[in-house]
């Protein structure tokens, strides 16, 4: 409706299921781990590193500004896919 391609949008979220759905739709994704239960943050190996399909993983939204270059580079690469 807004005339924006999905690949130009970013979902910032703390729920992997929502992020995976956004990825399927073509959105860029940011996983915020601050509010995840401690067991999920340090337990399963999927949360020790950035899970597959997640563009950026940050502890807090406050740290997102320092990671924007990663999203920008992925966006510019997607623009060349047309």
PDB file of C-alpha atoms in Angstrom:
ATOM      1  CA  UNK A   1       0.000   0.000   0.000  1.00  0.00           C
ATOM      2  CA  UNK A   2       2.796   2.402   0.820  1.00  0.00           C
ATOM      3  CA  UNK A   3       4.832   1.609  -2.290  1.00  0.00           C
ATOM      4  CA  UNK A   4       7.778   0.280  -0.288  1.00  0.00           C
ATOM      5  CA  UNK A   5       9.371  -3.039  -1.169  1.00  0.00           C
ATOM      6  CA  UNK A   6       9.573  -5.558   1.649  1.00  0.00           C
ATOM      7  CA  UNK A   7      13.370  -5.726   1.290  1.00  0.00           C
ATOM      8  CA  UNK A   8      13.500  -2.025   2.235  1.00  0.00           C
ATOM      9  CA  UNK A   9      11.781  -2.694   5.571  1.00  0.00           C
ATOM     10  CA  UNK A  10      13.265  -3.887   8.839  1.00  0.00           C
ATOM     11  CA  UNK A  11      11.508  -5.728  11.655  1.00  0.00           C
ATOM     12  CA  UNK A  12      13.095  -5.223  15.085  1.00  0.00           C
ATOM     13  CA  UNK A  13      11.748  -7.948  17.370  1.00  0.00           C
ATOM     14  CA  UNK A  14      12.523 -10.275  20.256  1.00  0.00           C
ATOM     15  CA  UNK A  15      10.454 -13.190  18.970  1.00  0.00           C
ATOM     16  CA  UNK A  16      12.164 -15.594  16.580  1.00  0.00           C
ATOM     17  CA  UNK A  17       8.885 -16.835  15.120  1.00  0.00           C
ATOM     18  CA  UNK A  18       7.910 -13.293  14.054  1.00  0.00           C
ATOM     19  CA  UNK A  19      11.388 -12.653  12.660  1.00  0.00           C
ATOM     20  CA  UNK A  20      11.345 -15.860  10.625  1.00  0.00           C
ATOM     21  CA  UNK A  21       7.938 -14.901   9.189  1.00  0.00           C
ATOM     22  CA  UNK A  22       9.234 -11.444   8.298  1.00  0.00           C
ATOM     23  CA  UNK A  23      12.257 -12.992   6.607  1.00  0.00           C
ATOM     24  CA  UNK A  24      10.014 -15.198   4.462  1.00  0.00           C
ATOM     25  CA  UNK A  25       8.202 -12.040   3.359  1.00  0.00           C
ATOM     26  CA  UNK A  26      11.518 -10.433   2.400  1.00  0.00           C
ATOM     27  CA  UNK A  27      12.017  -8.021   5.299  1.00  0.00           C
ATOM     28  CA  UNK A  28      15.393  -7.464   6.956  1.00  0.00           C
ATOM     29  CA  UNK A  29      15.455  -8.632  10.562  1.00  0.00           C
ATOM     30  CA  UNK A  30      16.957  -7.557  13.879  1.00  0.00           C
ATOM     31  CA  UNK A  31      16.813  -9.842  16.916  1.00  0.00           C
ATOM     32  CA  UNK A  32      16.820  -8.032  20.271  1.00  0.00           C
ATOM     33  CA  UNK A  33      17.894 -10.411  23.048  1.00  0.00           C
ATOM     34  CA  UNK A  34      17.447  -8.170  26.102  1.00  0.00           C
ATOM     35  CA  UNK A  35      14.040  -9.507  27.088  1.00  0.00           C
ATOM     36  CA  UNK A  36      14.565 -13.153  26.197  1.00  0.00           C
ATOM     37  CA  UNK A  37      14.492 -15.519  29.179  1.00  0.00           C
ATOM     38  CA  UNK A  38      18.006 -16.161  30.497  1.00  0.00           C
ATOM     39  CA  UNK A  39      17.843 -19.832  29.478  1.00  0.00           C
ATOM     40  CA  UNK A  40      17.304 -18.828  25.851  1.00  0.00           C
ATOM     41  CA  UNK A  41      20.111 -16.255  25.908  1.00  0.00           C
ATOM     42  CA  UNK A  42      22.831 -18.535  27.235  1.00  0.00           C
ATOM     43  CA  UNK A  43      21.358 -21.998  26.843  1.00  0.00           C
ATOM     44  CA  UNK A  44      20.697 -23.311  23.319  1.00  0.00           C
ATOM     45  CA  UNK A  45      23.466 -22.623  20.847  1.00  0.00           C
ATOM     46  CA  UNK A  46      21.034 -20.835  18.513  1.00  0.00           C
ATOM     47  CA  UNK A  47      21.113 -17.844  20.873  1.00  0.00           C
ATOM     48  CA  UNK A  48      24.852 -17.806  21.477  1.00  0.00           C
ATOM     49  CA  UNK A  49      25.426 -16.686  17.894  1.00  0.00           C
ATOM     50  CA  UNK A  50      23.155 -14.946  15.428  1.00  0.00           C
ATOM     51  CA  UNK A  51      20.438 -17.423  14.370  1.00  0.00           C
ATOM     52  CA  UNK A  52      20.160 -18.259  10.668  1.00  0.00           C
ATOM     53  CA  UNK A  53      17.976 -15.817   8.780  1.00  0.00           C
ATOM     54  CA  UNK A  54      18.577 -12.964  11.222  1.00  0.00           C
ATOM     55  CA  UNK A  55      20.444  -9.993   9.728  1.00  0.00           C
ATOM     56  CA  UNK A  56      21.521  -8.375  13.001  1.00  0.00           C
ATOM     57  CA  UNK A  57      21.452  -9.480  16.635  1.00  0.00           C
ATOM     58  CA  UNK A  58      21.686  -6.860  19.398  1.00  0.00           C
ATOM     59  CA  UNK A  59      21.387  -7.000  23.158  1.00  0.00           C
ATOM     60  CA  UNK A  60      19.341  -3.805  23.302  1.00  0.00           C
ATOM     61  CA  UNK A  61      17.602  -1.481  20.862  1.00  0.00           C
ATOM     62  CA  UNK A  62      19.988   1.176  22.174  1.00  0.00           C
ATOM     63  CA  UNK A  63      22.811  -0.731  20.461  1.00  0.00           C
ATOM     64  CA  UNK A  64      21.053  -0.883  17.107  1.00  0.00           C
ATOM     65  CA  UNK A  65      22.547   2.384  15.844  1.00  0.00           C
ATOM     66  CA  UNK A  66      26.003   0.809  15.966  1.00  0.00           C
ATOM     67  CA  UNK A  67      24.836  -2.046  13.734  1.00  0.00           C
ATOM     68  CA  UNK A  68      22.967  -0.064  11.070  1.00  0.00           C
ATOM     69  CA  UNK A  69      25.895  -0.363   8.661  1.00  0.00           C
ATOM     70  CA  UNK A  70      25.223  -4.115   8.495  1.00  0.00           C
ATOM     71  CA  UNK A  71      21.602  -3.534   7.530  1.00  0.00           C
ATOM     72  CA  UNK A  72      22.546  -0.869   4.980  1.00  0.00           C
ATOM     73  CA  UNK A  73      25.026  -3.158   3.270  1.00  0.00           C
ATOM     74  CA  UNK A  74      22.438  -5.923   3.049  1.00  0.00           C
ATOM     75  CA  UNK A  75      19.870  -3.486   1.673  1.00  0.00           C
ATOM     76  CA  UNK A  76      22.217  -2.192  -1.008  1.00  0.00           C
ATOM     77  CA  UNK A  77      23.073  -5.756  -2.030  1.00  0.00           C
ATOM     78  CA  UNK A  78      19.356  -6.551  -2.338  1.00  0.00           C
ATOM     79  CA  UNK A  79      18.839  -3.513  -4.578  1.00  0.00           C
ATOM     80  CA  UNK A  80      21.235  -5.039  -7.108  1.00  0.00           C
ATOM     81  CA  UNK A  81      19.222  -8.287  -7.278  1.00  0.00           C
ATOM     82  CA  UNK A  82      16.570  -6.751  -9.569  1.00  0.00           C
TER      83      UNK A  82
END
